[in-house]
Amino acid sequence: MQRQVQLVRMAAISAICLATGLPSSALAYHPLTTDDTGTQGRAGNQLELGYDYAHAKAAGVVDIGREVPFTFTRGLADSLDAFVGVARVTAPASGWSNVGIGAKWRFHENEASKFSLALKPEIRLPVSAAKEAAGFGNGKTSYGLSLIATRETDFGEVHFNLVAERDNFDDATIPDRKNRYRISFAPVWSVREQWKLALDLGLQTNPDRAEKARMGYVELGMVYSPSADLDLGLGISRDVMDGAVQATSASFGLTWRFR
């Protein structure tokens, strides 16, 4: 029974991470897991606030995860952003997760082909050993790097991510896989002037060493933009190829851009 509880707890945490975007506590192209190459421009600002819910079940054992992620992004140059993000976990316990600090640099942009590339490095500051044991994050400094590609199309946009991250734990007995990877692909359709629909598909490393190394996810997303500077996003994601564990997450977010 203890093993089953650990499995579903890990699945709930994994589903929450998908909802907020790996490898960071910072939100991606909310509500998607896959990020885009967009930046805020020099002196531009962006606030992102979300609410994420995860439901995981295995062998009749159910675990619920809830958290409220928050990210502030500042444009340092037209193609360079810096950001800081953190999440308030409210279930299965209450506390703050790792603080993530990072940047996004769009290093290539071809206006003719409407194709761009960006790099997104991030460092996650450690939580205490007690918070790590309670499931609030990593007890040692961890880090990640994303390669992001975006192509504008006649129907909207297509985004592609390659992500590598390293999870470091204060507790050396934690058996989770420490090196984790993700590859994901997300077409986004502009169905109306203020509405976008998206499909997000990905393969990633399963942190649970008792399971196969690769697992996947499927996410459906919707974005409503009542104005040019405000987005409301909703996403539903389901883990796949995760053995006996069934994990589903829902994510709602608000994105506000201002100067």
PDB file of C-alpha atoms in Angstrom:
ATOM      1  CA  MET A   1       0.000   0.000   0.000  1.00  0.00           C
ATOM      2  CA  GLN A   2       2.815   2.437   0.837  1.00  0.00           C
ATOM      3  CA  ARG A   3       4.322   1.801  -2.588  1.00  0.00           C
ATOM      4  CA  GLN A   4       0.977   2.571  -4.249  1.00  0.00           C
ATOM      5  CA  VAL A   5       0.666   5.814  -2.303  1.00  0.00           C
ATOM      6  CA  GLN A   6       4.172   6.833  -3.394  1.00  0.00           C
ATOM      7  CA  LEU A   7       3.312   6.034  -7.017  1.00  0.00           C
ATOM      8  CA  VAL A   8       0.196   8.161  -7.136  1.00  0.00           C
ATOM      9  CA  ARG A   9       1.872  10.976  -5.169  1.00  0.00           C
ATOM     10  CA  MET A  10       4.673  11.033  -7.746  1.00  0.00           C
ATOM     11  CA  ALA A  11       2.133  10.958 -10.580  1.00  0.00           C
ATOM     12  CA  ALA A  12       0.219  13.895  -9.100  1.00  0.00           C
ATOM     13  CA  ILE A  13       3.425  15.911  -8.752  1.00  0.00           C
ATOM     14  CA  SER A  14       4.395  15.005 -12.327  1.00  0.00           C
ATOM     15  CA  ALA A  15       0.989  16.077 -13.627  1.00  0.00           C
ATOM     16  CA  ILE A  16       1.287  19.403 -11.784  1.00  0.00           C
ATOM     17  CA  CYS A  17       4.746  19.915 -13.334  1.00  0.00           C
ATOM     18  CA  LEU A  18       3.279  19.283 -16.782  1.00  0.00           C
ATOM     19  CA  ALA A  19       0.536  21.797 -16.134  1.00  0.00           C
ATOM     20  CA  THR A  20       3.021  24.497 -15.189  1.00  0.00           C
ATOM     21  CA  GLY A  21       5.636  23.675 -17.788  1.00  0.00           C
ATOM     22  CA  LEU A  22       8.894  21.807 -17.346  1.00  0.00           C
ATOM     23  CA  PRO A  23      11.565  22.249 -16.270  1.00  0.00           C
ATOM     24  CA  SER A  24      10.643  25.423 -14.484  1.00  0.00           C
ATOM     25  CA  SER A  25       8.274  26.788 -11.945  1.00  0.00           C
ATOM     26  CA  ALA A  26       7.718  29.532 -14.488  1.00  0.00           C
ATOM     27  CA  LEU A  27       4.667  29.157 -16.670  1.00  0.00           C
ATOM     28  CA  ALA A  28       5.241  28.457 -20.357  1.00  0.00           C
ATOM     29  CA  TYR A  29       2.837  29.474 -23.148  1.00  0.00           C
ATOM     30  CA  HIS A  30      -0.044  29.037 -20.738  1.00  0.00           C
ATOM     31  CA  PRO A  31      -1.900  26.726 -20.587  1.00  0.00           C
ATOM     32  CA  LEU A  32       0.473  24.636 -22.703  1.00  0.00           C
ATOM     33  CA  THR A  33       3.438  22.625 -21.495  1.00  0.00           C
ATOM     34  CA  THR A  34       5.310  23.552 -24.693  1.00  0.00           C
ATOM     35  CA  ASP A  35       6.763  27.071 -24.659  1.00  0.00           C
ATOM     36  CA  ASP A  36       7.087  29.566 -27.513  1.00  0.00           C
ATOM     37  CA  THR A  37       9.937  31.879 -28.547  1.00  0.00           C
ATOM     38  CA  GLY A  38       8.039  35.078 -27.781  1.00  0.00           C
ATOM     39  CA  THR A  39       9.643  37.716 -25.532  1.00  0.00           C
ATOM     40  CA  GLN A  40       8.310  40.890 -23.912  1.00  0.00           C
ATOM     41  CA  GLY A  41      10.541  43.410 -25.677  1.00  0.00           C
ATOM     42  CA  ARG A  42      12.783  45.948 -23.975  1.00  0.00           C
ATOM     43  CA  ALA A  43      11.166  47.239 -20.736  1.00  0.00           C
ATOM     44  CA  GLY A  44       8.099  45.054 -21.249  1.00  0.00           C
ATOM     45  CA  ASN A  45       6.612  43.205 -18.283  1.00  0.00           C
ATOM     46  CA  GLN A  46       4.461  40.111 -17.893  1.00  0.00           C
ATOM     47  CA  LEU A  47       2.636  38.668 -14.897  1.00  0.00           C
ATOM     48  CA  GLU A  48       1.368  35.079 -14.988  1.00  0.00           C
ATOM     49  CA  LEU A  49      -0.887  33.591 -12.332  1.00  0.00           C
ATOM     50  CA  GLY A  50      -2.262  30.070 -12.507  1.00  0.00           C
ATOM     51  CA  TYR A  51      -4.237  27.438 -10.673  1.00  0.00           C
ATOM     52  CA  ASP A  52      -3.319  23.794 -11.270  1.00  0.00           C
ATOM     53  CA  TYR A  53      -5.139  20.655 -10.184  1.00  0.00           C
ATOM     54  CA  ALA A  54      -3.876  17.078 -10.575  1.00  0.00           C
ATOM     55  CA  HIS A  55      -5.680  13.789  -9.940  1.00  0.00           C
ATOM     56  CA  ALA A  56      -3.653  10.558  -9.845  1.00  0.00           C
ATOM     57  CA  LYS A  57      -4.933   7.021  -9.243  1.00  0.00           C
ATOM     58  CA  ALA A  58      -3.320   3.570  -9.020  1.00  0.00           C
ATOM     59  CA  ALA A  59      -4.772   0.337  -7.602  1.00  0.00           C
ATOM     60  CA  GLY A  60      -7.624   2.235  -5.978  1.00  0.00           C
ATOM     61  CA  VAL A  61      -5.356   4.784  -4.257  1.00  0.00           C
ATOM     62  CA  VAL A  62      -6.089   8.410  -5.196  1.00  0.00           C
ATOM     63  CA  ASP A  63      -3.946  11.478  -4.616  1.00  0.00           C
ATOM     64  CA  ILE A  64      -4.847  15.095  -5.318  1.00  0.00           C
ATOM     65  CA  GLY A  65      -2.368  17.884  -6.027  1.00  0.00           C
ATOM     66  CA  ARG A  66      -3.137  21.598  -6.172  1.00  0.00           C
ATOM     67  CA  GLU A  67      -0.895  24.623  -6.546  1.00  0.00           C
ATOM     68  CA  VAL A  68      -0.937  28.294  -7.514  1.00  0.00           C
ATOM     69  CA  PRO A  69       2.110  29.232  -9.667  1.00  0.00           C
ATOM     70  CA  PHE A  70       3.203  32.843 -10.117  1.00  0.00           C
ATOM     71  CA  THR A  71       5.792  34.236 -12.552  1.00  0.00           C
ATOM     72  CA  PHE A  72       7.091  37.735 -13.281  1.00  0.00           C
ATOM     73  CA  THR A  73       8.968  38.343 -16.540  1.00  0.00           C
ATOM     74  CA  ARG A  74      10.907  41.467 -17.517  1.00  0.00           C
ATOM     75  CA  GLY A  75      12.152  42.282 -21.006  1.00  0.00           C
ATOM     76  CA  LEU A  76      15.836  43.232 -20.859  1.00  0.00           C
ATOM     77  CA  ALA A  77      16.127  43.615 -24.636  1.00  0.00           C
ATOM     78  CA  ASP A  78      13.870  43.015 -27.619  1.00  0.00           C
ATOM     79  CA  SER A  79      14.953  39.367 -27.756  1.00  0.00           C
ATOM     80  CA  LEU A  80      15.944  38.729 -24.115  1.00  0.00           C
ATOM     81  CA  ASP A  81      13.734  38.159 -21.060  1.00  0.00           C
ATOM     82  CA  ALA A  82      14.541  37.441 -17.420  1.00  0.00           C
ATOM     83  CA  PHE A  83      12.002  35.813 -15.111  1.00  0.00           C
ATOM     84  CA  VAL A  84      11.421  34.623 -11.568  1.00  0.00           C
ATOM     85  CA  GLY A  85       8.705  32.165 -10.580  1.00  0.00           C
ATOM     86  CA  VAL A  86       7.426  30.245  -7.585  1.00  0.00           C
ATOM     87  CA  ALA A  87       4.343  28.192  -6.725  1.00  0.00           C
ATOM     88  CA  ARG A  88       2.246  27.931  -3.589  1.00  0.00           C
ATOM     89  CA  VAL A  89       1.341  24.275  -3.095  1.00  0.00           C
ATOM     90  CA  THR A  90      -2.027  23.815  -1.366  1.00  0.00           C
ATOM     91  CA  ALA A  91      -2.481  20.025  -1.583  1.00  0.00           C
ATOM     92  CA  PRO A  92      -1.599  17.401  -0.443  1.00  0.00           C
ATOM     93  CA  ALA A  93       0.128  19.806   1.976  1.00  0.00           C
ATOM     94  CA  SER A  94       0.598  23.565   2.082  1.00  0.00           C
ATOM     95  CA  GLY A  95       3.872  25.371   1.417  1.00  0.00           C
ATOM     96  CA  TRP A  96       6.110  27.105  -1.118  1.00  0.00           C
ATOM     97  CA  SER A  97       7.973  25.254  -3.863  1.00  0.00           C
ATOM     98  CA  ASN A  98      11.387  25.957  -5.401  1.00  0.00           C
ATOM     99  CA  VAL A  99      12.005  29.480  -6.686  1.00  0.00           C
ATOM    100  CA  GLY A 100      12.996  29.411 -10.356  1.00  0.00           C
ATOM    101  CA  ILE A 101      15.212  32.112 -11.901  1.00  0.00           C
ATOM    102  CA  GLY A 102      15.969  32.120 -15.592  1.00  0.00           C
ATOM    103  CA  ALA A 103      16.035  33.806 -18.968  1.00  0.00           C
ATOM    104  CA  LYS A 104      14.767  33.364 -22.507  1.00  0.00           C
ATOM    105  CA  TRP A 105      16.966  34.453 -25.410  1.00  0.00           C
ATOM    106  CA  ARG A 106      15.598  34.431 -28.951  1.00  0.00           C
ATOM    107  CA  PHE A 107      18.850  34.027 -30.854  1.00  0.00           C
ATOM    108  CA  HIS A 108      17.465  33.442 -34.352  1.00  0.00           C
ATOM    109  CA  GLU A 109      14.553  34.993 -36.208  1.00  0.00           C
ATOM    110  CA  ASN A 110      13.774  34.818 -39.916  1.00  0.00           C
ATOM    111  CA  GLU A 111      10.938  37.161 -40.848  1.00  0.00           C
ATOM    112  CA  ALA A 112      10.604  35.712 -44.363  1.00  0.00           C
ATOM    113  CA  SER A 113      10.038  32.140 -43.165  1.00  0.00           C
ATOM    114  CA  LYS A 114       8.409  33.240 -39.887  1.00  0.00           C
ATOM    115  CA  PHE A 115      10.674  30.853 -37.988  1.00  0.00           C
ATOM    116  CA  SER A 116      12.516  31.563 -34.735  1.00  0.00           C
ATOM    117  CA  LEU A 117      14.681  29.780 -32.158  1.00  0.00           C
ATOM    118  CA  ALA A 118      15.266  30.504 -28.482  1.00  0.00           C
ATOM    119  CA  LEU A 119      17.199  29.152 -25.495  1.00  0.00           C
ATOM    120  CA  LYS A 120      15.726  29.147 -21.996  1.00  0.00           C
ATOM    121  CA  PRO A 121      18.124  28.319 -19.118  1.00  0.00           C
ATOM    122  CA  GLU A 122      16.864  28.167 -15.532  1.00  0.00           C
ATOM    123  CA  ILE A 123      18.167  27.565 -12.024  1.00  0.00           C
ATOM    124  CA  ARG A 124      15.851  26.352  -9.265  1.00  0.00           C
ATOM    125  CA  LEU A 125      16.862  27.390  -5.763  1.00  0.00           C
ATOM    126  CA  PRO A 126      16.638  24.661  -3.091  1.00  0.00           C
ATOM    127  CA  VAL A 127      13.949  24.243  -0.462  1.00  0.00           C
ATOM    128  CA  SER A 128      14.797  22.955   3.006  1.00  0.00           C
ATOM    129  CA  ALA A 129      15.360  19.250   3.691  1.00  0.00           C
ATOM    130  CA  ALA A 130      12.062  19.155   5.600  1.00  0.00           C
ATOM    131  CA  LYS A 131      10.169  20.696   2.682  1.00  0.00           C
ATOM    132  CA  GLU A 132      11.815  18.290   0.258  1.00  0.00           C
ATOM    133  CA  ALA A 133      10.664  15.366   2.419  1.00  0.00           C
ATOM    134  CA  ALA A 134       7.130  16.815   2.392  1.00  0.00           C
ATOM    135  CA  GLY A 135       7.132  16.977  -1.425  1.00  0.00           C
ATOM    136  CA  PHE A 136       7.520  20.736  -1.984  1.00  0.00           C
ATOM    137  CA  GLY A 137      10.530  20.538  -4.284  1.00  0.00           C
ATOM    138  CA  ASN A 138      14.224  19.773  -4.493  1.00  0.00           C
ATOM    139  CA  GLY A 139      16.530  20.233  -1.503  1.00  0.00           C
ATOM    140  CA  LYS A 140      19.548  21.079  -3.652  1.00  0.00           C
ATOM    141  CA  THR A 141      19.997  23.575  -6.471  1.00  0.00           C
ATOM    142  CA  SER A 142      18.632  22.144  -9.723  1.00  0.00           C
ATOM    143  CA  TYR A 143      18.716  23.440 -13.263  1.00  0.00           C
ATOM    144  CA  GLY A 144      17.368  23.025 -16.771  1.00  0.00           C
ATOM    145  CA  LEU A 145      17.785  24.180 -20.368  1.00  0.00           C
ATOM    146  CA  SER A 146      15.161  24.384 -23.130  1.00  0.00           C
ATOM    147  CA  LEU A 147      15.621  24.758 -26.881  1.00  0.00           C
ATOM    148  CA  ILE A 148      12.467  26.324 -28.322  1.00  0.00           C
ATOM    149  CA  ALA A 149      11.342  26.638 -31.942  1.00  0.00           C
ATOM    150  CA  THR A 150       8.312  28.558 -33.241  1.00  0.00           C
ATOM    151  CA  ARG A 151       6.918  28.733 -36.758  1.00  0.00           C
ATOM    152  CA  GLU A 152       4.028  30.992 -37.713  1.00  0.00           C
ATOM    153  CA  THR A 153       1.597  29.341 -40.132  1.00  0.00           C
ATOM    154  CA  ASP A 154      -1.519  30.142 -42.121  1.00  0.00           C
ATOM    155  CA  PHE A 155      -3.671  28.600 -39.361  1.00  0.00           C
ATOM    156  CA  GLY A 156      -1.745  29.987 -36.382  1.00  0.00           C
ATOM    157  CA  GLU A 157       1.527  28.759 -34.886  1.00  0.00           C
ATOM    158  CA  VAL A 158       3.544  25.597 -34.285  1.00  0.00           C
ATOM    159  CA  HIS A 159       5.910  25.235 -31.317  1.00  0.00           C
ATOM    160  CA  PHE A 160       8.584  22.619 -30.625  1.00  0.00           C
ATOM    161  CA  ASN A 161      10.629  22.080 -27.428  1.00  0.00           C
ATOM    162  CA  LEU A 162      13.674  20.042 -26.448  1.00  0.00           C
ATOM    163  CA  VAL A 163      14.186  20.173 -22.673  1.00  0.00           C
ATOM    164  CA  ALA A 164      16.890  18.767 -20.389  1.00  0.00           C
ATOM    165  CA  GLU A 165      16.912  19.173 -16.624  1.00  0.00           C
ATOM    166  CA  ARG A 166      18.779  17.952 -13.584  1.00  0.00           C
ATOM    167  CA  ASP A 167      16.973  17.296 -10.290  1.00  0.00           C
ATOM    168  CA  ASN A 168      19.273  17.327  -7.249  1.00  0.00           C
ATOM    169  CA  PHE A 169      18.021  16.070  -3.888  1.00  0.00           C
ATOM    170  CA  ASP A 170      19.196  16.715  -0.347  1.00  0.00           C
ATOM    171  CA  ASP A 171      18.123  13.174   0.560  1.00  0.00           C
ATOM    172  CA  ALA A 172      20.558  10.859  -1.206  1.00  0.00           C
ATOM    173  CA  THR A 173      18.190   7.889  -0.762  1.00  0.00           C
ATOM    174  CA  ILE A 174      15.519   9.352  -3.074  1.00  0.00           C
ATOM    175  CA  PRO A 175      15.454   6.891  -6.000  1.00  0.00           C
ATOM    176  CA  ASP A 176      13.953   9.217  -8.638  1.00  0.00           C
ATOM    177  CA  ARG A 177      15.707   9.658 -11.964  1.00  0.00           C
ATOM    178  CA  LYS A 178      17.740  12.827 -11.670  1.00  0.00           C
ATOM    179  CA  ASN A 179      18.407  13.516 -15.368  1.00  0.00           C
ATOM    180  CA  ARG A 180      15.136  14.182 -17.146  1.00  0.00           C
ATOM    181  CA  TYR A 181      14.279  15.083 -20.733  1.00  0.00           C
ATOM    182  CA  ARG A 182      11.242  16.178 -22.722  1.00  0.00           C
ATOM    183  CA  ILE A 183      10.449  16.545 -26.405  1.00  0.00           C
ATOM    184  CA  SER A 184       7.130  18.171 -27.267  1.00  0.00           C
ATOM    185  CA  PHE A 185       5.160  19.601 -30.164  1.00  0.00           C
ATOM    186  CA  ALA A 186       2.186  21.966 -30.067  1.00  0.00           C
ATOM    187  CA  PRO A 187       0.153  23.308 -33.015  1.00  0.00           C
ATOM    188  CA  VAL A 188      -2.021  26.316 -32.103  1.00  0.00           C
ATOM    189  CA  TRP A 189      -5.028  27.323 -34.201  1.00  0.00           C
ATOM    190  CA  SER A 190      -6.336  30.906 -34.313  1.00  0.00           C
ATOM    191  CA  VAL A 191     -10.005  30.027 -34.697  1.00  0.00           C
ATOM    192  CA  ARG A 192     -11.285  33.571 -34.154  1.00  0.00           C
ATOM    193  CA  GLU A 193      -9.785  36.982 -33.466  1.00  0.00           C
ATOM    194  CA  GLN A 194      -9.793  36.450 -29.689  1.00  0.00           C
ATOM    195  CA  TRP A 195      -9.720  32.634 -29.485  1.00  0.00           C
ATOM    196  CA  LYS A 196      -6.996  30.025 -29.905  1.00  0.00           C
ATOM    197  CA  LEU A 197      -7.170  26.235 -29.616  1.00  0.00           C
ATOM    198  CA  ALA A 198      -4.141  24.004 -29.131  1.00  0.00           C
ATOM    199  CA  LEU A 199      -3.018  20.391 -29.039  1.00  0.00           C
ATOM    200  CA  ASP A 200       0.150  19.627 -27.057  1.00  0.00           C
ATOM    201  CA  LEU A 201       1.898  16.237 -27.411  1.00  0.00           C
ATOM    202  CA  GLY A 202       5.054  15.182 -25.609  1.00  0.00           C
ATOM    203  CA  LEU A 203       7.418  12.425 -24.497  1.00  0.00           C
ATOM    204  CA  GLN A 204       9.390  12.844 -21.286  1.00  0.00           C
ATOM    205  CA  THR A 205      11.410  10.979 -18.695  1.00  0.00           C
ATOM    206  CA  ASN A 206       9.382   9.208 -16.037  1.00  0.00           C
ATOM    207  CA  PRO A 207      10.925  10.137 -12.646  1.00  0.00           C
ATOM    208  CA  ASP A 208       9.880   6.794 -11.154  1.00  0.00           C
ATOM    209  CA  ARG A 209      12.699   4.256 -11.619  1.00  0.00           C
ATOM    210  CA  ALA A 210      10.242   1.397 -11.038  1.00  0.00           C
ATOM    211  CA  GLU A 211       8.529   2.299 -14.326  1.00  0.00           C
ATOM    212  CA  LYS A 212       9.780   2.502 -17.914  1.00  0.00           C
ATOM    213  CA  ALA A 213      12.049   5.460 -18.544  1.00  0.00           C
ATOM    214  CA  ARG A 214       9.708   7.113 -21.067  1.00  0.00           C
ATOM    215  CA  MET A 215       6.187   8.351 -20.566  1.00  0.00           C
ATOM    216  CA  GLY A 216       4.049  10.787 -22.508  1.00  0.00           C
ATOM    217  CA  TYR A 217       1.238  13.277 -22.251  1.00  0.00           C
ATOM    218  CA  VAL A 218      -1.593  14.673 -24.341  1.00  0.00           C
ATOM    219  CA  GLU A 219      -2.985  18.127 -23.626  1.00  0.00           C
ATOM    220  CA  LEU A 220      -5.856  20.158 -25.043  1.00  0.00           C
ATOM    221  CA  GLY A 221      -5.697  23.904 -24.512  1.00  0.00           C
ATOM    222  CA  MET A 222      -7.749  27.023 -25.143  1.00  0.00           C
ATOM    223  CA  VAL A 223      -6.757  30.699 -24.897  1.00  0.00           C
ATOM    224  CA  TYR A 224      -9.175  33.636 -24.828  1.00  0.00           C
ATOM    225  CA  SER A 225      -7.716  37.145 -25.238  1.00  0.00           C
ATOM    226  CA  PRO A 226     -10.239  39.851 -24.318  1.00  0.00           C
ATOM    227  CA  SER A 227      -7.533  42.435 -25.120  1.00  0.00           C
ATOM    228  CA  ALA A 228      -4.075  42.517 -26.679  1.00  0.00           C
ATOM    229  CA  ASP A 229      -2.439  42.502 -23.231  1.00  0.00           C
ATOM    230  CA  LEU A 230      -4.574  39.928 -21.425  1.00  0.00           C
ATOM    231  CA  ASP A 231      -4.907  36.164 -21.959  1.00  0.00           C
ATOM    232  CA  LEU A 232      -7.050  33.620 -20.136  1.00  0.00           C
ATOM    233  CA  GLY A 233      -5.981  30.014 -20.659  1.00  0.00           C
ATOM    234  CA  LEU A 234      -7.456  26.623 -19.829  1.00  0.00           C
ATOM    235  CA  GLY A 235      -5.776  23.254 -20.387  1.00  0.00           C
ATOM    236  CA  ILE A 236      -6.562  19.591 -19.691  1.00  0.00           C
ATOM    237  CA  SER A 237      -3.671  17.099 -19.757  1.00  0.00           C
ATOM    238  CA  ARG A 238      -3.524  13.312 -19.444  1.00  0.00           C
ATOM    239  CA  ASP A 239      -0.370  11.258 -18.823  1.00  0.00           C
ATOM    240  CA  VAL A 240       0.103   8.206 -21.039  1.00  0.00           C
ATOM    241  CA  MET A 241       2.459   5.210 -20.947  1.00  0.00           C
ATOM    242  CA  ASP A 242       2.825   5.544 -17.160  1.00  0.00           C
ATOM    243  CA  GLY A 243       2.151   1.952 -16.170  1.00  0.00           C
ATOM    244  CA  ALA A 244      -0.744   1.414 -13.784  1.00  0.00           C
ATOM    245  CA  VAL A 245      -0.905   5.079 -12.772  1.00  0.00           C
ATOM    246  CA  GLN A 246      -3.651   7.231 -14.256  1.00  0.00           C
ATOM    247  CA  ALA A 247      -2.893  10.948 -13.926  1.00  0.00           C
ATOM    248  CA  THR A 248      -4.939  13.866 -15.224  1.00  0.00           C
ATOM    249  CA  SER A 249      -4.366  17.575 -14.647  1.00  0.00           C
ATOM    250  CA  ALA A 250      -6.245  20.797 -15.301  1.00  0.00           C
ATOM    251  CA  SER A 251      -4.658  24.222 -15.490  1.00  0.00           C
ATOM    252  CA  PHE A 252      -6.192  27.698 -15.538  1.00  0.00           C
ATOM    253  CA  GLY A 253      -4.070  30.798 -15.972  1.00  0.00           C
ATOM    254  CA  LEU A 254      -4.143  34.553 -16.427  1.00  0.00           C
ATOM    255  CA  THR A 255      -1.397  36.380 -18.345  1.00  0.00           C
ATOM    256  CA  TRP A 256      -1.109  40.188 -18.204  1.00  0.00           C
ATOM    257  CA  ARG A 257       1.436  42.163 -20.224  1.00  0.00           C
ATOM    258  CA  PHE A 258       2.199  45.797 -19.376  1.00  0.00           C
ATOM    259  CA  ARG A 259       4.840  48.525 -19.483  1.00  0.00           C
TER     260      ARG A 259
END
